Coordinates of C-alpha atoms and ligand atoms in Angstrom, one line a residue:
M1 CA 91.0 49.7 158.1
T2 CA 89.1 53.0 158.4
T3 CA 89.8 55.9 156.2
D4 CA 91.3 57.9 159.1
G5 CA 93.6 55.0 160.0
L6 CA 94.8 55.0 156.4
Y7 CA 95.5 58.7 156.4
E8 CA 97.7 58.3 159.6
R9 CA 99.7 55.6 158.0
L10 CA 100.2 57.7 154.8
V11 CA 101.3 60.8 156.8
A12 CA 103.9 58.7 158.6
Y13 CA 105.8 58.7 155.3
V14 CA 106.1 62.5 155.2
G15 CA 109.8 63.4 155.4
C16 CA 110.9 60.0 154.1
P17 CA 113.1 59.8 151.0
A18 CA 111.4 59.5 147.6
A19 CA 114.7 59.3 145.7
V20 CA 118.2 59.1 147.0
A21 CA 121.7 60.0 145.7
G22 CA 120.5 60.8 142.2
E23 CA 123.2 62.0 139.8
G24 CA 122.6 63.9 136.6
R25 CA 123.5 61.8 133.5
D26 CA 125.6 64.7 132.1
P27 CA 127.0 67.8 133.6
V28 CA 125.3 71.0 132.6
N29 CA 126.4 71.5 129.0
T30 CA 126.0 73.9 126.1
P31 CA 124.7 71.5 123.5
M32 CA 121.7 70.5 125.7
I33 CA 121.1 74.2 126.5
R34 CA 121.0 75.0 122.8
H35 CA 118.8 72.1 121.9
W36 CA 116.4 72.8 124.7
C37 CA 116.2 76.5 123.7
E38 CA 115.5 75.5 120.0
A39 CA 112.8 73.0 121.0
M40 CA 111.1 75.4 123.4
G41 CA 111.5 78.6 121.4
H42 CA 113.4 80.1 124.3
P43 CA 116.2 82.6 123.7
V44 CA 119.7 81.3 124.5
P45 CA 121.0 83.2 127.5
P46 CA 123.9 85.4 126.4
D47 CA 125.9 84.6 129.5
G48 CA 126.0 80.9 128.7
T49 CA 124.0 79.8 131.8
A50 CA 121.2 77.3 131.5
P51 CA 117.7 78.8 131.4
A52 CA 116.2 78.3 134.8
P53 CA 113.1 76.3 133.6
M54 CA 115.6 73.6 132.4
L55 CA 116.1 72.6 136.1
Q56 CA 114.4 69.2 135.8
V57 CA 116.2 68.4 132.5
W58 CA 119.5 67.7 134.3
T59 CA 117.9 65.1 136.6
M60 CA 116.1 63.0 134.0
R61 CA 117.3 59.5 133.3
G62 CA 116.0 59.0 129.8
L63 CA 113.6 56.4 128.6
S64 CA 115.5 53.4 129.9
G65 CA 115.9 54.8 133.4
P66 CA 114.3 53.4 136.6
G67 CA 110.8 54.4 137.9
D68 CA 110.1 58.1 137.7
T69 CA 109.5 60.2 140.8
G70 CA 108.9 63.3 138.8
G71 CA 112.5 63.8 137.8
G72 CA 114.4 60.6 137.9
G73 CA 116.8 59.3 140.5
S74 CA 116.7 56.0 142.3
R75 CA 113.2 55.7 143.7
A76 CA 113.4 55.0 147.4
G77 CA 111.6 52.1 149.1
A78 CA 109.5 54.5 151.2
Y79 CA 107.9 56.0 148.1
D80 CA 107.1 52.6 146.7
E81 CA 105.6 51.6 150.1
L82 CA 103.4 54.7 150.1
L83 CA 102.1 54.0 146.6
T84 CA 101.5 50.4 147.4
L85 CA 99.5 51.3 150.5
L86 CA 97.4 53.6 148.3
D87 CA 96.9 50.9 145.7
E88 CA 95.7 48.5 148.3
A89 CA 93.2 51.1 149.6
G90 CA 91.7 51.2 146.1
C91 CA 93.5 54.3 144.9
T92 CA 94.9 52.5 141.9
A93 CA 94.8 55.4 139.4
V94 CA 97.4 58.1 139.3
V95 CA 97.6 61.5 137.5
A96 CA 100.3 64.1 137.7
T97 CA 98.6 67.4 138.8
D98 CA 101.3 70.1 138.9
C99 CA 104.9 71.0 139.6
E100 CA 106.5 74.0 141.1
Q101 CA 110.2 75.1 140.8
E102 CA 112.4 77.4 142.8
Y103 CA 115.7 78.7 141.3
L104 CA 118.4 79.4 143.8
R105 CA 121.5 79.9 141.7
P106 CA 122.2 79.8 137.9
L107 CA 123.5 76.5 136.4
R108 CA 126.6 76.9 134.3
P109 CA 128.2 74.5 131.8
G110 CA 130.4 72.0 133.8
D111 CA 128.3 72.0 136.9
R112 CA 127.8 68.4 138.2
I113 CA 124.2 67.7 139.3
T114 CA 123.2 65.6 142.2
F115 CA 119.8 65.4 143.8
D116 CA 117.6 63.9 146.5
A117 CA 113.9 63.9 146.9
V118 CA 111.6 63.6 149.9
I119 CA 108.0 62.9 150.4
E120 CA 107.0 66.4 151.4
S121 CA 103.2 66.1 152.1
V122 CA 100.2 63.9 151.8
S123 CA 96.8 65.5 151.7
P124 CA 93.7 64.3 153.5
R125 CA 91.4 62.4 151.2
K126 CA 89.8 64.8 148.7
A127 CA 86.9 64.3 146.3
T128 CA 87.8 65.3 142.7
R129 CA 86.0 65.0 139.4
L130 CA 88.3 62.0 138.6
G131 CA 87.5 60.2 141.8
S132 CA 88.5 60.5 145.5
G133 CA 92.1 60.1 146.7
Y134 CA 95.2 61.7 148.1
F135 CA 97.6 64.3 146.7
V136 CA 101.2 63.3 147.3
T137 CA 103.9 66.0 146.9
T138 CA 107.6 65.2 146.5
R139 CA 110.3 67.8 146.8
M140 CA 113.6 67.4 144.9
D141 CA 116.6 69.4 146.1
L142 CA 119.0 69.8 143.2
R143 CA 122.7 70.6 143.8
A144 CA 125.3 71.9 141.5
D145 CA 128.8 70.8 142.5
G146 CA 127.3 70.2 146.0
E147 CA 125.7 73.6 146.3
L148 CA 121.9 73.9 146.5
A149 CA 120.8 75.3 143.1
G150 CA 117.1 74.7 142.9
R151 CA 114.0 72.9 144.2
H152 CA 111.4 71.0 142.2
R153 CA 108.1 70.1 143.7
F154 CA 106.0 67.5 142.0
R155 CA 102.4 66.5 142.9
I156 CA 100.4 63.5 142.0
L157 CA 96.8 62.5 142.8
K158 CA 96.5 58.8 143.6
Y159 CA 92.8 58.1 143.4
A160 CA 90.0 55.5 143.2
P161 CA 88.4 56.1 139.8
A162 CA 84.9 57.5 140.0
G163 CA 82.1 55.1 139.3
T164 CA 81.4 52.0 141.3
P165 CA 81.5 48.4 139.9
G166 CA 78.1 47.7 138.3
D167 CA 77.8 51.1 136.7
R168 CA 77.6 50.8 132.9
P169 CA 81.2 51.6 131.8
R170 CA 81.5 54.8 129.8
R171 CA 83.1 55.1 126.4
P172 CA 86.3 57.1 126.0
R173 CA 85.6 60.9 125.5
P174 CA 86.7 62.5 122.3
V175 CA 89.8 64.6 122.8
V176 CA 88.6 68.1 122.0
N177 CA 91.1 70.8 121.5
R178 CA 91.3 74.3 119.9
D179 CA 92.0 72.7 116.5
N180 CA 89.1 70.3 116.4
A181 CA 86.4 71.8 118.6
G182 CA 84.4 72.8 115.6
Y183 CA 84.4 69.3 114.3
W184 CA 82.9 67.9 117.6
E185 CA 80.4 70.8 117.8
G186 CA 79.2 69.7 114.3
V187 CA 79.0 66.1 115.4
E188 CA 76.9 67.1 118.4
R189 CA 74.3 68.6 116.1
H190 CA 74.6 65.6 113.7
E191 CA 76.7 67.3 111.0
L192 CA 80.0 65.9 109.8
L193 CA 82.0 69.0 108.8
I194 CA 85.0 68.6 106.4
Q195 CA 87.6 71.4 106.6
R196 CA 88.1 73.2 103.3
C197 CA 91.2 75.4 102.6
S198 CA 90.0 78.9 101.7
S199 CA 93.1 79.4 99.6
C200 CA 93.4 76.3 97.4
G201 CA 90.1 74.5 98.2
T202 CA 91.8 71.3 99.4
L203 CA 89.5 69.3 101.7
R204 CA 90.9 67.8 104.9
L205 CA 89.7 65.4 107.6
P206 CA 90.7 65.1 110.5
W207 CA 90.9 68.8 111.2
L208 CA 94.2 70.5 111.2
P209 CA 95.3 74.0 111.9
G210 CA 96.7 74.5 108.4
C211 CA 96.6 73.2 104.8
N212 CA 99.0 70.5 103.9
S213 CA 98.9 71.5 100.2
C214 CA 99.5 75.2 100.4
G215 CA 100.2 76.0 104.0
S216 CA 97.3 78.5 104.4
G217 CA 95.7 78.8 107.8
A218 CA 92.4 80.1 106.5
W219 CA 89.5 77.6 106.1
D220 CA 85.8 77.1 106.1
T221 CA 83.8 73.9 106.4
L222 CA 81.7 71.8 104.1
P223 CA 79.1 69.4 105.6
A224 CA 79.5 65.8 104.4
C225 CA 76.6 64.6 102.3
G226 CA 76.7 61.3 104.2
R227 CA 77.4 58.9 101.4
G228 CA 80.6 56.8 101.4
T229 CA 82.2 53.5 100.8
V230 CA 84.3 51.2 103.0
F231 CA 88.0 51.9 102.0
S232 CA 89.4 49.5 104.6
H233 CA 88.3 47.9 107.8
V234 CA 89.3 45.8 110.8
V235 CA 87.4 43.6 113.2
V236 CA 88.3 44.4 116.8
H237 CA 88.6 41.4 119.2
H238 CA 91.3 42.6 121.5
P239 CA 92.1 44.4 123.7
P240 CA 88.7 44.2 125.3
F241 CA 87.4 47.5 126.6
P242 CA 84.5 47.5 129.1
A243 CA 82.3 49.9 127.2
F244 CA 82.5 48.0 124.0
D245 CA 81.2 44.6 123.1
P246 CA 83.7 42.8 120.7
P247 CA 84.0 41.6 118.1
Y248 CA 82.9 44.7 116.1
A249 CA 83.9 46.3 112.8
V250 CA 85.6 49.6 112.4
A251 CA 86.0 51.1 108.9
L252 CA 88.0 53.7 107.3
V253 CA 85.3 55.2 105.1
E254 CA 85.9 57.2 102.0
L255 CA 83.3 59.9 101.9
A256 CA 81.7 61.0 98.6
E257 CA 83.7 64.2 99.0
G258 CA 87.0 62.2 98.8
V259 CA 88.3 62.5 102.3
R260 CA 88.4 59.5 104.7
V261 CA 87.1 59.1 108.3
L262 CA 87.1 56.3 110.8
G263 CA 83.9 55.0 112.3
G264 CA 82.0 51.9 113.5
V265 CA 80.0 50.0 111.0
V266 CA 76.4 49.2 112.0
G267 CA 73.5 47.4 110.4
V268 CA 75.4 44.4 109.3
P269 CA 77.2 41.5 111.2
Y270 CA 80.9 42.4 111.6
E271 CA 82.0 39.5 109.4
K272 CA 79.9 40.8 106.5
V273 CA 81.8 44.1 106.1
R274 CA 83.7 44.3 102.8
I275 CA 85.9 46.8 101.1
G276 CA 83.9 48.9 98.6
M277 CA 80.6 48.4 100.5
P278 CA 78.4 51.5 100.3
V279 CA 77.6 53.0 103.7
T280 CA 75.6 56.0 105.0
L281 CA 76.6 58.3 107.8
E282 CA 74.5 58.2 111.0
F283 CA 75.1 59.6 114.4
R284 CA 75.0 57.4 117.5
H285 CA 74.0 59.2 120.6
A286 CA 74.0 56.7 123.5
D287 CA 72.5 57.7 126.9
G288 CA 74.6 60.5 128.4
E289 CA 77.4 59.9 125.8
P290 CA 78.6 62.4 123.3
A291 CA 77.4 61.8 119.7
V292 CA 79.8 59.9 117.4
P293 CA 79.6 59.3 113.7
V294 CA 78.9 55.7 112.6
F295 CA 78.3 54.2 109.2
R296 CA 75.3 52.0 108.3
A297 CA 75.9 49.4 105.7
E298 CA 73.5 49.4 102.8
V299 CA 72.7 45.7 102.2
Ligands
LIG1 ZN1 95.4 75.1 100.7

């Protein structure tokens, strides 16, 4: 099948149902509004209506519900067929990319919610950083007591993961966020930085936005001297991950400073790792991979 032929088959699903005859689990109600406002830090509307961004909440089926089409409901056969077609074309990975909502009338306690969803569009094949694939947009029309109250558009990318078979598999990337960016910047220049509370001096690792002892948000860092001992360890056999070569030992190392950190143990066969074994910090910097701390056993 040519790529163009596939696109024509995908586009044939536009306008087909993605979910049919969905019903909200509960009518719009004050306790859910109040809990949602508390969780989101949103003011409770004084007129008792539901905040508009709650739209999708009323359509969700909970953890035990059937397959999710971006808002619950009974997934229709056409949507499954479309996804299967993409799977068969090698677009086996999926990521939710964005959603968009329109609010047409306020929802009030007592409103009974029903909804339907259609496959609204399928993009031509696009190249993305994750891999190449197709954006699929579904549109859910949500009704309150039968009256159209809002629309929820939900877009996914179904894609063939970048990298062809035979490439050396890559290790998972560290998850870098605002709270731990400084830690990973340190690792990149081969320094393991321990956070130190500016108020009470308590050391902490992994990095956190505030001190667990005194609550202060002020901190500086202390570079680890690099000495430590194995506090605990596991030997990983399963699950196999393509970038790793099991079995291998991973230790929770107690650093000389008193905080603990996870890392691979090198320089000794995995079955020789023991609790209390002295280890020294090193940084592993495989080709094209970010640096990671590892611990060399002193034997
Ligand atoms: Zn503190």
